[in-house]
Amino acid sequence: RAYAPALREELCIRETVCEPENGVYVLPRFADGRDGLFLRYECMQNGEILPGKCYAEVLDFPRVYEDDYPTAGTIKGLQVTDVEDAIALGVKHAAHNVAITDLMRAEPTENTITFPFDGVDYYFDKTRLEYHDRTISELSSHGILVTLILLCSKHWNTETPENMYRALLHPDFIPNMNDPDVHLSAFNMTTDEGIRHYMAFIAFLTTHYSGKHPEYGKAVGYIISNEVNSQWVWGNAGNMPVEAYTKEYTTALRLAWQVSASLSKSHRIYVSLDHFWTGALSGDKMKYYGSRDVLTLINRYAKAEGEVGWNVAFHPYPEDLNFPDFWNDKTASEDFDTYRITFKNLKVLARFLEQEEFLCFGVRRRIILSEQGFNSHWTPESEILQACAYGRAYRTCMEIPEIDSFILHAHRDNAGEFGLNLGILRRKRENNEIDGPKPIYYVFKAIDQKDESGKYHWERY
């Protein structure tokens, strides 16, 4: 039996009698007007449901976009605010935020694009899309690989209608007005309406940013939500134990992987995690989890129901974000029970994912470092220390072959960022105006280049 992609509404749309071939059931891709890739399957014998995989995991069919995942030649990345400067710095990786609530609309208007998906029309805001097009096309046209961070927020666009929020926000999301620490909602994986909109969102982005239209640009992968182990702040689904939260999040990963893979051979899907490993931002286990538990549960749920091609987007900030000298971190040990994973012990993450049970069809999962930075305090000494921290962190990354990108946060200091100065461009103390480059700016520019002796600059750290 095959079911539509809903958790609460099990609509049976197809039944068939078949025999496995060497233990594998091979079914037609399309039937009854539905794409079989997105369906949940149950195998029955003599009226009883048999245990085992219930989602397709071997995707053996041609794609609309057959390009391989591109190579950049360097892991150097930046959360870009000035594209011209980023190009001059030799940046080859960037991350860009896109919120489902910012783009999707309930009804067609003169300012929407109609996108048919799985037999239903969905609508995307032209004005908001044009903003993303300008940024993504400018980056990708200069050879910068863009990974999209997919978010769900109620605070980015005041024009989003309330009925869209009801469809897209998690029903247990705690609005910011009730808790100032809550910034983002989890994706709604609890209703058929929420799931279908989410799938259409992934399909639209994969089509629109396929690279076939240079005026839109190209995206190479999706990070699903932000730092989900600290879900209360960055992917809020209310009070929820880690098992239940991770179960829903695995569904979001699975759908993103299935939908993007139905169109593109090379898109990568990432789990977003902060630097807490066995520790957590708070002792409230209904709000904050350890990254190790999240990865273990995702892997368990996916392996039980059908493999998902997930990868990891990690944020190995120093244990105290105010100070860049990660090599002095006390809570970052070299074992799997470490409280945090920072740049001091980043190889722990790679070793953890190298374990056989975490391999994806025998292949190691990829790692990107999609957000991390080093603070400075307007003193020459602290700015030199910031530059040194970046160099040492870069060298650590170069010793881990699974790491594809190291996206530094941030391009410029930001007065509104919790009192931190993480940029490579300094801001003035009295306001948010740029006051010039810091030492880290020059280290960043040269880090992946060779010196007169033929050595890469990162080898000096």
XYZ file of C-alpha atoms in Angstrom:
461
model
C 0.000 0.000 0.000
C 1.177 3.536 -0.730
C 0.162 6.625 1.205
C 0.238 10.334 0.469
C 2.895 12.361 2.316
C 0.946 13.192 5.466
C 1.501 12.257 9.076
C -2.012 12.704 10.455
C -4.085 11.872 7.385
C -3.304 8.487 5.819
C -4.926 8.589 2.413
C -4.475 5.274 0.606
C -4.024 5.959 -3.082
C -2.572 2.742 -4.439
C -2.455 -0.963 -3.738
C -0.555 -3.521 -5.759
C 0.640 -7.089 -5.547
C 4.345 -7.594 -6.234
C 7.280 -9.844 -5.475
C 10.696 -8.546 -4.390
C 13.698 -8.909 -6.697
C 16.701 -9.881 -4.530
C 14.974 -8.320 -1.551
C 14.183 -5.050 -3.372
C 10.696 -3.982 -4.397
C 10.753 -2.139 -7.737
C 7.688 0.005 -8.362
C 6.729 2.401 -11.158
C 7.727 6.006 -10.484
C 4.293 7.474 -11.294
C 0.828 6.055 -10.707
C -2.670 7.445 -10.168
C -1.384 10.930 -10.987
C 1.086 10.937 -8.081
C 4.853 10.742 -7.862
C 5.713 7.496 -6.100
C 8.995 8.947 -4.798
C 7.089 10.973 -2.196
C 4.912 8.145 -0.913
C 5.109 6.066 2.215
C 4.854 2.340 1.501
C 3.593 -0.535 3.608
C 4.265 -4.129 2.680
C 1.525 -6.521 3.716
C 1.334 -10.297 3.703
C -1.805 -12.198 4.632
C -3.300 -8.957 5.957
C -0.364 -8.132 8.270
C 2.024 -5.185 7.832
C 5.626 -6.377 7.494
C 8.497 -4.519 9.218
C 11.173 -2.819 7.146
C 11.839 0.172 4.938
C 8.800 2.235 3.952
C 10.348 4.975 1.768
C 12.213 4.710 -1.518
C 15.931 5.070 -0.874
C 17.523 4.013 -4.184
C 16.818 6.846 -6.621
C 17.693 5.263 -9.944
C 16.149 7.515 -12.571
C 17.235 10.425 -14.817
C 16.906 13.961 -13.416
C 15.939 17.233 -15.037
C 19.257 18.695 -13.851
C 22.070 16.167 -14.262
C 25.002 18.413 -13.261
C 27.501 17.030 -10.748
C 28.109 18.885 -7.497
C 30.546 21.687 -8.443
C 34.075 21.954 -7.082
C 35.474 25.259 -5.890
C 39.193 24.601 -5.426
C 39.133 26.187 -1.959
C 37.039 25.883 1.204
C 37.160 29.666 1.787
C 33.702 31.098 2.393
C 32.064 34.177 3.862
C 28.619 35.406 4.842
C 28.771 38.117 2.223
C 27.448 41.669 2.568
C 29.566 43.243 -0.202
C 29.827 41.028 -3.284
C 32.513 43.137 -4.987
C 34.736 42.903 -1.914
C 34.020 39.169 -1.579
C 35.182 38.603 -5.150
C 38.382 40.552 -4.488
C 38.963 38.401 -1.386
C 38.676 35.180 -3.406
C 35.530 33.904 -1.668
C 34.146 30.685 -3.194
C 31.376 29.715 -0.739
C 28.433 31.633 0.685
C 25.237 30.891 2.590
C 22.002 32.784 2.006
C 18.827 32.835 4.133
C 15.470 32.116 2.493
C 12.267 31.965 4.566
C 9.272 29.962 3.360
C 6.958 32.475 5.042
C 8.633 35.313 3.148
C 7.952 33.778 -0.264
C 4.764 31.692 -0.284
C 1.304 33.225 -0.717
C -2.149 31.721 -0.325
C -3.700 33.132 -3.499
C -2.561 34.376 -6.938
C -2.149 38.120 -7.485
C -0.404 40.369 -10.003
C 2.661 40.089 -7.768
C 2.897 36.282 -7.586
C 4.443 33.520 -9.690
C 2.309 30.393 -10.106
C 4.178 27.129 -9.623
C 2.376 23.810 -10.228
C 3.521 20.933 -8.042
C 2.041 17.456 -7.565
C -1.258 18.494 -9.150
C -1.723 21.746 -7.180
C -0.787 25.381 -7.924
C 1.340 27.295 -5.386
C 2.132 31.006 -5.365
C 5.412 32.854 -4.736
C 5.899 36.566 -4.108
C 7.651 38.237 -7.066
C 9.033 41.204 -5.148
C 10.632 39.111 -2.426
C 11.926 36.647 -5.014
C 13.603 39.427 -6.992
C 15.602 40.372 -3.897
C 16.923 36.807 -3.581
C 17.554 36.599 -7.336
C 19.772 39.689 -7.273
C 21.908 38.360 -4.437
C 22.179 34.730 -5.553
C 22.807 35.541 -9.221
C 25.518 38.060 -8.354
C 27.294 35.516 -6.157
C 26.971 32.481 -8.417
C 27.857 34.421 -11.583
C 31.312 34.951 -10.035
C 31.834 31.262 -9.271
C 30.734 31.445 -5.624
C 28.853 28.307 -4.524
C 25.650 29.328 -2.756
C 23.979 27.114 -0.163
C 20.513 28.240 0.941
C 19.552 28.249 4.626
C 15.831 27.440 4.656
C 13.969 29.075 7.538
C 10.449 29.598 8.845
C 9.790 32.941 10.538
C 6.856 35.147 11.459
C 8.889 38.340 11.615
C 10.555 38.857 8.251
C 7.669 40.117 6.128
C 4.686 42.028 7.501
C 2.789 41.419 4.242
C 2.526 37.654 4.789
C -1.198 36.846 5.295
C -2.245 35.158 8.522
C -3.664 32.111 6.738
C -0.203 31.432 5.332
C 1.240 31.440 8.835
C -1.360 28.892 9.911
C -0.234 26.579 7.106
C 3.529 27.081 7.377
C 4.387 27.688 11.037
C 4.631 24.757 13.422
C 1.317 24.603 15.349
C 3.189 24.580 18.695
C 5.495 27.480 17.778
C 5.867 29.988 20.633
C 5.624 33.494 19.100
C 8.377 35.972 19.839
C 5.978 38.262 21.704
C 5.728 35.592 24.421
C 9.438 34.762 24.645
C 12.147 37.138 23.375
C 14.598 34.236 22.980
C 12.474 32.620 20.242
C 13.503 33.694 16.741
C 12.354 31.010 14.282
C 9.675 28.333 13.941
C 10.194 24.733 12.955
C 8.700 23.749 9.607
C 5.171 22.375 9.877
C 5.538 18.622 9.463
C 2.294 17.859 11.322
C -0.386 18.532 8.684
C -0.904 17.564 5.083
C -1.230 21.249 4.156
C 2.056 22.154 5.840
C 3.917 19.252 4.268
C 2.620 19.948 0.761
C 3.570 23.636 0.961
C 7.037 22.688 2.232
C 7.536 20.232 -0.636
C 6.403 22.830 -3.179
C 8.848 25.311 -1.600
C 11.761 22.880 -2.093
C 10.678 22.036 -5.649
C 10.336 25.702 -6.569
C 13.786 26.636 -5.208
C 15.415 23.658 -6.946
C 13.829 24.640 -10.268
C 14.242 28.395 -9.956
C 17.866 28.266 -8.757
C 18.947 25.397 -11.001
C 21.485 27.561 -12.800
C 19.599 27.323 -16.085
C 18.559 30.967 -15.724
C 21.613 33.155 -14.975
C 19.376 36.067 -13.951
C 18.161 33.967 -10.995
C 21.453 32.344 -10.038
C 22.279 28.857 -8.809
C 21.988 27.168 -5.409
C 23.881 23.944 -4.711
C 22.182 22.753 -1.522
C 19.854 23.420 1.397
C 20.483 23.735 5.123
C 17.212 22.799 6.819
C 16.452 25.302 9.612
C 19.133 26.675 11.927
C 20.915 25.055 14.909
C 18.061 22.637 15.527
C 19.612 21.174 18.669
C 18.808 24.560 20.256
C 15.307 24.319 18.836
C 13.626 26.683 21.309
C 15.564 29.611 19.819
C 16.237 28.641 16.202
C 13.555 26.095 15.161
C 10.819 26.355 17.745
C 8.173 23.642 18.029
C 7.174 24.355 21.618
C 8.131 22.086 24.500
C 9.105 18.775 22.932
C 11.454 15.926 23.881
C 14.391 15.339 21.570
C 12.924 12.078 20.217
C 9.681 13.691 19.032
C 11.364 16.829 17.707
C 14.000 14.875 15.802
C 11.350 12.582 14.333
C 9.591 15.572 12.772
C 12.876 17.120 11.681
C 13.900 13.871 9.971
C 10.684 14.108 7.958
C 11.709 17.617 6.853
C 15.155 16.314 5.859
C 13.648 13.370 4.004
C 11.202 15.502 2.037
C 13.878 18.069 1.134
C 16.125 15.266 -0.075
C 13.389 13.467 -2.003
C 11.999 16.576 -3.678
C 15.364 18.064 -4.632
C 16.611 14.645 -5.801
C 13.524 14.213 -7.989
C 14.848 17.162 -10.018
C 18.591 17.440 -9.398
C 21.331 14.825 -9.191
C 23.691 16.933 -7.091
C 21.818 19.028 -4.506
C 22.960 18.372 -0.929
C 20.796 18.518 2.196
C 22.267 19.511 5.571
C 21.405 19.217 9.263
C 22.186 22.497 11.069
C 23.861 22.211 14.500
C 25.591 24.522 16.964
C 28.728 23.673 18.969
C 27.003 21.874 21.863
C 27.675 18.112 21.553
C 26.661 16.254 24.712
C 25.979 19.568 26.441
C 23.187 21.995 25.625
C 22.454 25.714 25.780
C 20.187 25.075 28.776
C 19.336 22.197 31.093
C 15.692 22.243 29.918
C 15.590 19.021 27.873
C 12.224 19.956 26.342
C 13.824 22.973 24.655
C 17.536 22.276 24.120
C 19.403 19.133 23.058
C 22.913 17.934 22.350
C 24.040 17.622 18.737
C 25.183 14.046 19.304
C 21.676 12.952 20.331
C 20.128 14.758 17.362
C 22.467 13.097 14.830
C 22.072 9.676 16.447
C 18.284 9.876 16.308
C 18.182 11.239 12.747
C 20.387 8.380 11.625
C 18.273 5.815 13.499
C 14.952 7.066 12.129
C 16.258 7.390 8.575
C 17.933 3.983 8.505
C 14.780 2.308 9.870
C 12.379 3.820 7.327
C 14.619 4.402 4.314
C 18.004 6.109 3.974
C 18.140 9.896 3.609
C 21.083 11.621 1.953
C 21.679 14.071 4.800
C 24.940 15.874 5.532
C 26.042 18.178 8.367
C 26.263 21.997 8.566
C 28.132 22.584 11.815
C 28.941 25.790 13.765
C 32.125 25.199 15.843
C 32.269 28.588 17.561
C 34.716 28.881 20.498
C 33.192 27.831 23.832
C 32.949 31.501 24.843
C 31.925 33.543 21.808
C 33.540 36.627 23.309
C 37.053 35.195 23.025
C 38.608 33.725 19.856
C 41.349 31.550 21.408
C 39.579 28.235 20.864
C 42.793 26.284 21.574
C 42.213 27.113 25.258
C 38.635 25.755 25.315
C 38.137 23.673 28.462
C 34.911 21.912 27.418
C 36.209 20.565 24.100
C 37.821 17.152 24.650
C 38.954 14.563 22.098
C 36.332 11.890 22.819
C 32.722 11.326 21.729
C 31.497 12.417 25.163
C 32.869 15.946 24.819
C 30.609 18.740 26.038
C 31.282 20.904 22.962
C 32.860 20.562 19.554
C 34.832 23.677 18.644
C 37.780 24.155 16.318
C 39.959 22.716 19.092
C 38.453 19.222 18.682
C 36.676 19.449 15.320
C 38.113 16.099 14.258
C 35.763 14.469 16.796
C 32.839 15.316 14.500
C 34.577 13.754 11.502
C 35.481 10.606 13.463
C 31.916 10.323 14.746
C 30.486 10.458 11.221
C 33.114 7.994 9.975
C 31.559 5.232 12.088
C 30.046 2.543 9.905
C 26.493 3.068 11.144
C 26.586 6.725 10.025
C 27.760 6.048 6.476
C 25.288 6.627 3.640
C 25.424 3.513 1.433
C 29.028 3.065 2.541
C 30.062 6.669 1.809
C 31.026 9.297 4.382
C 28.650 12.216 4.763
C 29.904 15.678 3.857
C 30.513 18.514 6.323
C 30.241 22.247 5.794
C 30.981 24.851 8.433
C 28.183 27.229 7.542
C 28.499 29.781 10.363
C 31.264 30.530 12.852
C 33.423 33.497 13.687
C 35.921 35.047 16.073
C 35.301 38.117 18.207
C 37.511 41.178 18.689
C 37.339 44.080 21.170
C 38.643 47.225 19.389
C 42.193 46.652 20.647
C 45.181 45.788 18.426
C 45.937 42.730 20.564
C 42.408 41.295 20.287
C 42.296 41.882 16.530
C 45.618 40.092 16.044
C 44.296 37.220 18.152
C 41.153 37.130 15.981
C 43.298 36.838 12.847
C 45.434 34.108 14.404
C 42.312 32.162 15.406
C 41.041 32.223 11.837
C 44.351 30.960 10.487
C 44.566 28.113 13.013
C 40.943 27.164 12.388
C 41.527 27.090 8.625
C 44.475 24.756 9.065
C 42.300 22.422 11.162
C 39.710 22.346 8.387
C 42.332 21.490 5.774
C 43.200 18.375 7.784
C 39.621 17.037 7.527
C 38.891 15.915 3.940
C 35.111 15.721 4.479
C 34.887 19.502 4.985
C 33.800 21.221 1.770
C 33.497 24.803 2.996
C 34.407 27.081 5.901
C 31.983 30.020 5.748
C 33.212 32.729 8.099
C 30.759 34.893 9.995
C 30.921 37.768 9.353
C 31.922 40.131 6.566
C 31.496 43.210 8.765
C 30.936 43.925 12.444
C 27.292 44.366 13.361
C 26.246 46.501 16.322
C 23.094 44.409 16.769
C 24.855 41.056 17.117
C 24.741 40.427 20.872
C 27.667 42.820 21.460
C 30.070 40.761 19.305
C 32.466 42.063 16.638
C 32.854 39.032 14.365
C 33.565 40.829 11.099
C 36.713 41.105 9.051
C 35.727 44.768 8.577
C 35.753 46.882 11.756
C 32.825 49.097 12.753
C 33.122 52.343 14.679
C 32.379 52.135 18.378
C 29.895 54.983 18.345
C 27.808 53.657 15.419
C 27.546 50.863 12.863
C 29.653 52.529 10.166
C 32.624 50.632 8.744
C 36.000 51.897 9.968
C 38.247 49.753 7.768
C 39.709 46.245 7.597
C 41.103 44.373 10.598
C 44.200 42.126 10.481
C 41.919 39.126 9.867
C 40.896 40.718 6.552
C 44.399 40.272 5.140
C 44.809 36.783 6.596
C 41.451 35.833 5.068
C 42.486 37.132 1.651
C 45.798 35.253 1.600
C 44.892 32.085 3.525
C 44.383 29.768 0.523
C 47.247 31.236 -1.539
C 50.900 30.167 -1.665
C 53.795 32.250 -0.360
C 57.202 32.784 -1.995
C 58.445 29.397 -0.781
C 55.532 27.556 -2.410
C 53.695 26.811 0.856
C 50.053 27.660 1.403
C 49.557 30.428 3.955
C 47.333 28.187 6.068
C 50.324 25.879 6.613
C 51.979 28.603 8.684
C 49.380 28.368 11.454
